[in-house]
Amino acid sequence: MPWQLCGYGRSDWSTKLIRGLTSEAAAGFQSRRGLNHDDSAPVTPHNAPFPTYKAGLAFYDRLIDAILAAGIEPWLCLYHWDLPQALDDLGGWTTRDCAEWFADYAVLVAARYGDRVKRFATFNEPSIFNLFGLGFGGKRATSSVERLHRAIHHVNLAHGMAVDVLRARVARSSIGCIHNYQPCLPSTLADTQAAKRCDVYWNKAFPDPQCLGAYPPPLRAEIEPHMQADDLARIGRPVDWFGLNHYSPVYVKTTANDVIGFGLGDRPTNIPLTPIGWPIMPGSFQDTLLQVSNRYALPIYVLENGIGAYDKPNADGSVIDNDRVAYLRAYIGALNAAALAGADVRGYFVWSLLDNFEWDSGYEVRFGLAYVDYPTQRRIPKASFEWYRDLIKTARNASAAPICALPC
């Protein structure tokens, strides 16, 4: 659920509305992850110095009711990178007040939707919006390492405070946080230490304090100046599941102009890539699922996995995305292999049902199972849509079904 649905201005990340549930029901989807930056227009925390937006709250009432009427379970994500610009102007996540604002916002959401929604994620990919918003250099050089560390801690604190709110105010709530967890690999041997440092920030800076009760050792001394006495206890409130987003490994290099000393590096030339240049390495997905399951001992829901491409309709109007079908077949196979090896994987959401606005590429890159003609909003099920629908049917009918595939 976006946070910026208010009458005073835009979000600090671009947002758009996605409508339409008919295709989800037709595909046989059981659950829908929604109310995030791709669905969206956010809500202001009611104790922040700005008003809530009644029309926006009513929009989500209608959306949730329509999802339930279609026989689909809504999963609500409180925050997908859309801090209201007015709050960012007050310091955003670099100020401790932001955690309090977020808790107030959670109160509002719980009161409004907790009678119908039971699945809640506090944040989507906190490592990504912090690293790309405050950590990396170049065109995103907007911060200092001290500001980055403050933001990391305040987001973690906001997570714990929101868990308390949801637990107290929503009966039978099921709560987690969604982490982008990817192997961090060195571009060259000289980048080995940079890759290790990236792993701390990218993969462990948020789930470690949230699930294990402590920051990873390389970060502890850096975060300590921004902590108060009971912060770790508040951050580490028990959650019900671990949300995992995974697409591919990231390759890392040592850099001088990034505040954290590393940046994104060159990929090897001998591995297959998606149309947008991301490595295709399903074995890394399998390894990540096992690592996360062993490290955090929580049920795992894969909340994002998929492939970005430059899909276009053929002359007959069909969209044949065989690359996406091959990717999903390989990665869902890797997920099932991880489950058979002991990973506690409970569900899988494709990113995404519909083509949508991508934060770093606009409307050019498409991740959807259904093609969206943006001027008319017409939906065209792609070949991957049909394949995924059949996979769900097969899984439901099998006596020993694979991990249930869920839509995003």
Short mmCIF file of C-alpha atoms in Angstrom, two decimals:
data_model
loop_
_atom_site.label_atom_id
_atom_site.label_comp_id
_atom_site.label_asym_id
_atom_site.label_seq_id
_atom_site.Cartn_x
_atom_site.Cartn_y
_atom_site.Cartn_z
CA MET A 1 0.00 0.00 0.00
CA PRO A 2 1.51 3.29 -0.99
CA TRP A 3 1.99 5.95 1.60
CA GLN A 4 1.59 9.08 -0.48
CA LEU A 5 -2.14 9.03 -1.28
CA CYS A 6 -2.72 12.52 -0.07
CA GLY A 7 -3.70 15.94 -1.29
CA TYR A 8 -0.38 17.72 -0.92
CA GLY A 9 1.93 16.41 -3.59
CA ARG A 10 3.77 13.63 -5.31
CA SER A 11 5.76 10.67 -4.06
CA ASP A 12 9.52 10.47 -4.14
CA TRP A 13 9.15 7.51 -6.54
CA SER A 14 6.88 7.58 -9.58
CA THR A 15 3.55 5.77 -9.17
CA LYS A 16 0.70 4.62 -11.33
CA LEU A 17 -2.72 3.00 -10.99
CA ILE A 18 -3.28 -0.55 -12.15
CA ARG A 19 -6.85 -1.70 -12.42
CA GLY A 20 -8.65 -4.87 -13.47
CA LEU A 21 -9.05 -8.24 -11.76
CA THR A 22 -10.78 -10.27 -14.47
CA SER A 23 -7.56 -11.67 -15.88
CA GLU A 24 -6.40 -12.78 -12.42
CA ALA A 25 -9.51 -14.85 -11.81
CA ALA A 26 -9.29 -16.32 -15.32
CA ALA A 27 -5.75 -17.42 -14.67
CA GLY A 28 -6.74 -19.25 -11.49
CA PHE A 29 -4.71 -17.07 -9.14
CA GLN A 30 -5.37 -17.58 -5.44
CA SER A 31 -3.61 -14.56 -3.98
CA ARG A 32 -2.66 -11.11 -5.13
CA ARG A 33 0.16 -9.02 -3.82
CA GLY A 34 -1.01 -5.49 -4.22
CA LEU A 35 -1.36 -2.03 -2.79
CA ASN A 36 2.21 -1.13 -3.64
CA HIS A 37 3.85 1.40 -5.93
CA ASP A 38 2.53 -0.28 -9.03
CA ASP A 39 -1.09 -0.23 -7.92
CA SER A 40 -1.13 3.00 -6.59
CA ALA A 41 -1.61 6.15 -4.88
CA PRO A 42 -0.53 6.39 -1.23
CA VAL A 43 -1.97 7.41 2.12
CA THR A 44 -0.50 9.95 4.49
CA PRO A 45 0.20 9.01 8.13
CA HIS A 46 -2.53 10.63 10.17
CA ASN A 47 -0.24 12.17 12.78
CA ALA A 48 2.18 13.58 10.22
CA PRO A 49 1.72 17.28 9.49
CA PHE A 50 -0.49 16.56 6.47
CA PRO A 51 -4.06 15.32 5.93
CA THR A 52 -5.19 11.90 4.76
CA TYR A 53 -6.87 11.67 1.39
CA LYS A 54 -10.39 10.27 1.72
CA ALA A 55 -10.77 9.49 -1.98
CA GLY A 56 -7.60 7.41 -1.88
CA LEU A 57 -8.76 5.43 1.14
CA ALA A 58 -12.08 4.78 -0.57
CA PHE A 59 -10.26 3.59 -3.70
CA TYR A 60 -8.56 0.86 -1.69
CA ASP A 61 -11.85 -0.12 -0.08
CA ARG A 62 -13.23 -0.77 -3.56
CA LEU A 63 -10.07 -2.53 -4.72
CA ILE A 64 -9.91 -4.87 -1.72
CA ASP A 65 -13.61 -5.68 -2.00
CA ALA A 66 -13.22 -6.47 -5.70
CA ILE A 67 -10.21 -8.71 -5.03
CA LEU A 68 -12.16 -10.65 -2.40
CA ALA A 69 -15.24 -10.88 -4.62
CA ALA A 70 -13.04 -12.48 -7.30
CA GLY A 71 -12.03 -15.18 -4.81
CA ILE A 72 -8.47 -13.86 -4.44
CA GLU A 73 -6.67 -13.23 -1.16
CA PRO A 74 -5.19 -9.72 -0.92
CA TRP A 75 -1.64 -9.28 0.38
CA LEU A 76 -1.01 -5.70 1.46
CA CYS A 77 2.44 -4.09 1.33
CA LEU A 78 2.60 -0.88 3.35
CA TYR A 79 5.57 0.66 1.57
CA HIS A 80 7.00 0.23 -1.91
CA TRP A 81 9.47 3.11 -2.21
CA ASP A 82 6.95 5.94 -2.21
CA LEU A 83 7.78 8.22 0.68
CA PRO A 84 5.71 11.40 0.32
CA GLN A 85 7.90 14.17 -1.01
CA ALA A 86 6.76 16.50 1.76
CA LEU A 87 8.07 14.02 4.36
CA ASP A 88 11.30 13.57 2.45
CA ASP A 89 11.68 17.34 2.59
CA LEU A 90 11.55 17.05 6.39
CA GLY A 91 14.43 14.57 6.38
CA GLY A 92 12.63 11.40 5.36
CA TRP A 93 14.22 8.20 6.57
CA THR A 94 17.30 10.04 7.81
CA THR A 95 15.22 11.42 10.68
CA ARG A 96 13.95 9.21 13.51
CA ASP A 97 10.58 10.97 13.31
CA CYS A 98 9.93 9.07 10.08
CA ALA A 99 9.61 5.79 12.00
CA GLU A 100 6.90 7.39 14.16
CA TRP A 101 5.11 8.69 11.06
CA PHE A 102 5.20 5.22 9.58
CA ALA A 103 3.73 3.70 12.74
CA ASP A 104 0.91 6.25 12.61
CA TYR A 105 0.30 5.28 9.00
CA ALA A 106 0.14 1.60 10.01
CA VAL A 107 -2.53 2.50 12.58
CA LEU A 108 -4.59 4.11 9.83
CA VAL A 109 -4.21 1.16 7.45
CA ALA A 110 -4.97 -1.44 10.13
CA ALA A 111 -8.12 0.37 11.20
CA ARG A 112 -9.35 0.86 7.66
CA TYR A 113 -8.57 -2.51 6.07
CA GLY A 114 -7.77 -5.00 8.85
CA ASP A 115 -11.29 -6.42 8.81
CA ARG A 116 -10.67 -7.77 5.28
CA VAL A 117 -6.88 -8.02 4.87
CA LYS A 118 -4.80 -10.36 7.06
CA ARG A 119 -1.53 -10.66 5.08
CA PHE A 120 0.73 -7.65 5.60
CA ALA A 121 4.26 -6.79 4.51
CA THR A 122 5.81 -3.76 6.19
CA PHE A 123 8.33 -2.87 3.45
CA ASN A 124 9.29 -3.94 -0.03
CA GLU A 125 13.05 -4.17 -0.67
CA PRO A 126 14.35 -1.79 1.99
CA SER A 127 17.94 -2.45 0.89
CA ILE A 128 17.17 -1.27 -2.64
CA PHE A 129 15.48 2.02 -1.89
CA ASN A 130 18.14 2.83 0.69
CA LEU A 131 21.14 1.84 -1.43
CA PHE A 132 19.90 3.40 -4.64
CA GLY A 133 18.41 6.40 -2.89
CA LEU A 134 21.27 7.19 -0.53
CA GLY A 135 24.25 4.94 -1.15
CA PHE A 136 25.40 4.78 -4.73
CA GLY A 137 27.33 7.52 -6.50
CA GLY A 138 27.04 8.93 -9.98
CA LYS A 139 23.60 10.29 -10.80
CA ARG A 140 22.29 9.04 -7.44
CA ALA A 141 24.97 10.71 -5.28
CA THR A 142 22.55 12.30 -2.83
CA SER A 143 23.92 11.23 0.51
CA SER A 144 26.74 10.49 2.89
CA VAL A 145 27.56 7.22 4.59
CA GLU A 146 26.31 8.67 7.89
CA ARG A 147 22.92 9.53 6.36
CA LEU A 148 22.70 6.08 4.81
CA HIS A 149 23.31 4.38 8.16
CA ARG A 150 20.72 6.54 9.87
CA ALA A 151 18.17 5.69 7.20
CA ILE A 152 18.88 1.95 7.46
CA HIS A 153 18.27 2.03 11.19
CA HIS A 154 15.14 4.16 11.02
CA VAL A 155 13.57 1.91 8.36
CA ASN A 156 14.28 -1.11 10.55
CA LEU A 157 12.78 0.68 13.53
CA ALA A 158 9.70 1.60 11.48
CA HIS A 159 9.32 -2.05 10.51
CA GLY A 160 9.26 -3.18 14.15
CA MET A 161 6.86 -0.44 15.17
CA ALA A 162 4.51 -1.35 12.31
CA VAL A 163 4.63 -5.03 13.32
CA ASP A 164 3.49 -4.02 16.81
CA VAL A 165 0.64 -1.96 15.39
CA LEU A 166 -0.59 -4.67 13.04
CA ARG A 167 -0.26 -7.40 15.65
CA ALA A 168 -2.30 -5.40 18.17
CA ARG A 169 -4.98 -4.14 15.79
CA VAL A 170 -5.56 -6.87 13.19
CA ALA A 171 -6.88 -10.18 14.44
CA ARG A 172 -5.22 -13.26 12.85
CA SER A 173 -2.71 -11.08 11.04
CA SER A 174 0.16 -12.72 9.14
CA ILE A 175 3.11 -10.33 8.90
CA GLY A 176 6.47 -10.22 7.14
CA CYS A 177 8.89 -7.97 5.30
CA ILE A 178 9.98 -8.36 1.66
CA HIS A 179 13.73 -8.48 1.03
CA ASN A 180 15.61 -8.39 -2.26
CA TYR A 181 18.14 -11.15 -1.52
CA GLN A 182 20.68 -11.78 -4.29
CA PRO A 183 24.18 -13.28 -4.33
CA CYS A 184 26.74 -10.46 -4.52
CA LEU A 185 29.57 -11.61 -6.77
CA PRO A 186 32.85 -9.81 -7.57
CA SER A 187 33.32 -8.57 -11.11
CA THR A 188 37.03 -9.41 -10.79
CA LEU A 189 39.19 -11.02 -8.11
CA ALA A 190 40.23 -7.53 -7.05
CA ASP A 191 36.58 -6.81 -6.17
CA THR A 192 36.18 -9.66 -3.67
CA GLN A 193 36.08 -7.42 -0.60
CA ALA A 194 33.67 -5.04 -2.30
CA ALA A 195 31.33 -7.97 -3.00
CA LYS A 196 31.47 -9.03 0.65
CA ARG A 197 30.68 -5.49 1.74
CA CYS A 198 27.81 -5.35 -0.73
CA ASP A 199 26.37 -8.57 0.72
CA VAL A 200 26.22 -6.92 4.14
CA TYR A 201 24.30 -3.89 2.87
CA TRP A 202 22.23 -5.55 0.15
CA ASN A 203 21.25 -8.81 1.84
CA LYS A 204 21.74 -8.59 5.61
CA ALA A 205 21.33 -5.01 6.85
CA PHE A 206 17.56 -5.44 7.21
CA PRO A 207 16.69 -9.13 7.75
CA ASP A 208 19.49 -9.68 10.28
CA PRO A 209 18.26 -7.14 12.86
CA GLN A 210 14.63 -7.92 12.07
CA CYS A 211 14.92 -11.71 12.29
CA LEU A 212 18.13 -12.38 14.25
CA GLY A 213 18.10 -9.41 16.61
CA ALA A 214 21.45 -7.87 15.61
CA TYR A 215 23.10 -6.03 12.76
CA PRO A 216 25.75 -8.01 10.85
CA PRO A 217 29.18 -7.43 12.43
CA PRO A 218 30.60 -5.04 9.79
CA LEU A 219 27.63 -2.69 10.33
CA ARG A 220 27.22 -2.80 14.08
CA ALA A 221 29.72 -0.09 14.94
CA GLU A 222 28.40 2.11 12.11
CA ILE A 223 24.77 1.87 13.25
CA GLU A 224 25.40 2.09 17.00
CA PRO A 225 25.60 5.93 17.16
CA HIS A 226 22.04 6.11 15.81
CA MET A 227 20.52 3.59 18.24
CA GLN A 228 18.59 4.03 21.46
CA ALA A 229 18.49 1.51 24.29
CA ASP A 230 15.51 -0.62 23.27
CA ASP A 231 15.74 -0.26 19.50
CA LEU A 232 16.92 -3.76 18.66
CA ALA A 233 14.13 -5.28 20.74
CA ARG A 234 11.58 -3.18 18.88
CA ILE A 235 13.09 -3.99 15.49
CA GLY A 236 13.19 -7.72 16.17
CA ARG A 237 9.50 -8.31 16.77
CA PRO A 238 8.54 -11.84 15.65
CA VAL A 239 7.23 -12.10 12.10
CA ASP A 240 5.38 -14.96 10.41
CA TRP A 241 7.26 -15.29 7.13
CA PHE A 242 10.19 -14.04 5.07
CA GLY A 243 9.30 -12.29 1.81
CA LEU A 244 11.95 -12.90 -0.86
CA ASN A 245 12.41 -11.02 -4.14
CA HIS A 246 14.98 -12.55 -6.46
CA TYR A 247 15.87 -12.12 -10.13
CA SER A 248 19.58 -12.78 -10.52
CA PRO A 249 22.95 -12.32 -8.81
CA VAL A 250 24.48 -8.85 -8.77
CA TYR A 251 28.08 -8.26 -9.84
CA VAL A 252 30.04 -5.78 -7.76
CA LYS A 253 33.12 -3.64 -8.24
CA THR A 254 35.22 -1.44 -5.99
CA THR A 255 34.54 2.25 -6.60
CA ALA A 256 35.91 5.52 -5.33
CA ASN A 257 32.87 7.74 -5.98
CA ASP A 258 30.24 5.71 -4.06
CA VAL A 259 29.86 6.56 -0.38
CA ILE A 260 29.96 2.87 0.56
CA GLY A 261 32.98 1.98 -1.60
CA PHE A 262 31.25 -0.37 -4.03
CA GLY A 263 28.96 -0.18 -7.03
CA LEU A 264 27.48 -2.35 -9.73
CA GLY A 265 30.18 -3.96 -11.87
CA ASP A 266 30.48 -5.74 -15.20
CA ARG A 267 28.89 -9.14 -15.67
CA PRO A 268 30.76 -12.11 -17.13
CA THR A 269 30.38 -12.47 -20.89
CA ASN A 270 29.74 -16.22 -20.83
CA ILE A 271 26.39 -16.37 -19.03
CA PRO A 272 22.92 -16.04 -20.56
CA LEU A 273 21.13 -12.73 -20.03
CA THR A 274 17.52 -11.59 -20.07
CA PRO A 275 16.53 -9.08 -22.76
CA ILE A 276 17.32 -6.26 -20.30
CA GLY A 277 20.74 -7.70 -19.45
CA TRP A 278 20.13 -9.49 -16.15
CA PRO A 279 21.97 -12.81 -15.64
CA ILE A 280 19.86 -15.97 -15.91
CA MET A 281 21.16 -18.26 -13.16
CA PRO A 282 18.39 -20.42 -11.66
CA GLY A 283 20.96 -22.33 -9.60
CA SER A 284 21.65 -19.11 -7.68
CA PHE A 285 17.93 -18.88 -6.92
CA GLN A 286 17.96 -22.41 -5.51
CA ASP A 287 21.03 -21.65 -3.40
CA THR A 288 19.50 -18.39 -2.13
CA LEU A 289 16.29 -20.12 -1.02
CA LEU A 290 18.29 -22.67 0.94
CA GLN A 291 20.54 -20.02 2.46
CA VAL A 292 17.62 -17.82 3.54
CA SER A 293 15.71 -20.79 4.94
CA ASN A 294 18.71 -21.95 6.97
CA ARG A 295 19.76 -18.50 8.17
CA TYR A 296 16.39 -17.10 9.23
CA ALA A 297 14.32 -20.25 9.94
CA LEU A 298 11.12 -18.69 8.62
CA PRO A 299 8.62 -19.83 6.00
CA ILE A 300 9.52 -18.20 2.68
CA TYR A 301 7.17 -16.60 0.21
CA VAL A 302 8.77 -15.56 -3.06
CA LEU A 303 7.08 -12.21 -3.66
CA GLU A 304 8.86 -11.24 -6.89
CA ASN A 305 10.49 -13.28 -9.62
CA GLY A 306 10.25 -12.80 -13.36
CA ILE A 307 11.82 -11.38 -16.46
CA GLY A 308 11.82 -7.92 -18.03
CA ALA A 309 11.64 -7.67 -21.81
CA TYR A 310 10.60 -5.43 -24.69
CA ASP A 311 7.44 -7.33 -25.63
CA LYS A 312 5.35 -6.24 -28.62
CA PRO A 313 2.22 -7.74 -30.18
CA ASN A 314 2.62 -9.66 -33.44
CA ALA A 315 0.64 -8.76 -36.56
CA ASP A 316 -2.19 -11.02 -35.39
CA GLY A 317 -2.28 -9.29 -31.99
CA SER A 318 -0.70 -12.13 -29.99
CA VAL A 319 2.29 -11.66 -27.69
CA ILE A 320 4.62 -14.66 -27.80
CA ASP A 321 7.12 -14.29 -24.95
CA ASN A 322 8.93 -17.61 -25.07
CA ASP A 323 11.93 -16.16 -23.20
CA ARG A 324 9.68 -15.47 -20.23
CA VAL A 325 8.20 -18.97 -20.31
CA ALA A 326 11.69 -20.49 -20.36
CA TYR A 327 12.83 -18.28 -17.49
CA LEU A 328 9.81 -19.06 -15.32
CA ARG A 329 10.08 -22.78 -16.03
CA ALA A 330 13.74 -22.78 -14.98
CA TYR A 331 13.26 -20.66 -11.87
CA ILE A 332 10.14 -22.43 -10.62
CA GLY A 333 12.02 -25.68 -11.18
CA ALA A 334 14.86 -24.32 -9.06
CA LEU A 335 12.35 -23.32 -6.37
CA ASN A 336 10.91 -26.84 -6.27
CA ALA A 337 14.42 -28.30 -6.11
CA ALA A 338 15.19 -26.05 -3.13
CA ALA A 339 11.99 -27.15 -1.41
CA LEU A 340 12.87 -30.81 -1.94
CA ALA A 341 16.31 -30.07 -0.44
CA GLY A 342 14.73 -28.65 2.70
CA ALA A 343 13.96 -24.97 2.05
CA ASP A 344 10.69 -24.01 3.72
CA VAL A 345 9.07 -22.37 0.68
CA ARG A 346 5.32 -21.79 1.01
CA GLY A 347 4.43 -19.85 -2.13
CA TYR A 348 5.55 -18.04 -5.27
CA PHE A 349 4.34 -14.80 -6.86
CA VAL A 350 5.28 -13.89 -10.44
CA TRP A 351 6.39 -10.33 -11.10
CA SER A 352 4.09 -9.39 -12.56
CA LEU A 353 0.52 -9.99 -13.68
CA LEU A 354 0.43 -6.83 -15.81
CA ASP A 355 3.00 -4.71 -17.58
CA ASN A 356 3.55 -1.65 -15.41
CA PHE A 357 5.65 1.40 -14.72
CA GLU A 358 9.15 0.27 -13.77
CA TRP A 359 10.98 2.63 -11.43
CA ASP A 360 14.22 2.82 -13.45
CA SER A 361 12.89 2.23 -16.97
CA GLY A 362 9.42 3.73 -17.19
CA TYR A 363 7.01 1.95 -19.53
CA GLU A 364 9.63 0.63 -21.93
CA VAL A 365 10.46 -2.58 -20.04
CA ARG A 366 7.65 -5.07 -19.53
CA PHE A 367 7.48 -7.76 -16.83
CA GLY A 368 3.82 -8.75 -17.16
CA LEU A 369 2.12 -12.01 -18.01
CA ALA A 370 -0.46 -9.80 -19.67
CA TYR A 371 0.48 -7.11 -22.20
CA VAL A 372 -0.97 -3.67 -21.49
CA ASP A 373 -1.62 -1.31 -24.35
CA TYR A 374 -1.09 1.82 -22.32
CA PRO A 375 -3.07 4.33 -24.43
CA THR A 376 -6.21 2.15 -24.38
CA GLN A 377 -5.49 0.05 -21.24
CA ARG A 378 -6.39 -3.07 -23.23
CA ARG A 379 -4.96 -6.28 -21.74
CA ILE A 380 -3.63 -9.06 -23.98
CA PRO A 381 -2.67 -12.33 -22.24
CA LYS A 382 0.82 -13.32 -23.38
CA ALA A 383 1.99 -16.86 -24.07
CA SER A 384 3.43 -16.87 -20.53
CA PHE A 385 -0.03 -16.15 -19.13
CA GLU A 386 -1.41 -19.29 -20.75
CA TRP A 387 1.62 -21.32 -19.63
CA TYR A 388 1.37 -20.12 -16.04
CA ARG A 389 -2.37 -20.74 -15.91
CA ASP A 390 -1.79 -24.33 -17.05
CA LEU A 391 0.99 -24.74 -14.47
CA ILE A 392 -1.41 -23.75 -11.71
CA LYS A 393 -4.03 -26.22 -12.97
CA THR A 394 -1.45 -29.00 -13.13
CA ALA A 395 -0.17 -28.24 -9.63
CA ARG A 396 -3.68 -28.32 -8.18
CA ASN A 397 -4.55 -31.58 -9.88
CA ALA A 398 -1.31 -33.42 -9.07
CA SER A 399 -1.32 -35.81 -6.16
CA ALA A 400 2.15 -34.56 -5.18
CA ALA A 401 1.93 -30.98 -6.37
CA PRO A 402 4.95 -28.67 -6.61
CA ILE A 403 5.09 -25.49 -4.59
CA CYS A 404 1.91 -23.56 -5.34
CA ALA A 405 2.51 -20.75 -7.80
CA LEU A 406 0.81 -17.52 -6.80
CA PRO A 407 0.32 -14.33 -8.82
CA CYS A 408 1.68 -10.91 -8.06
#
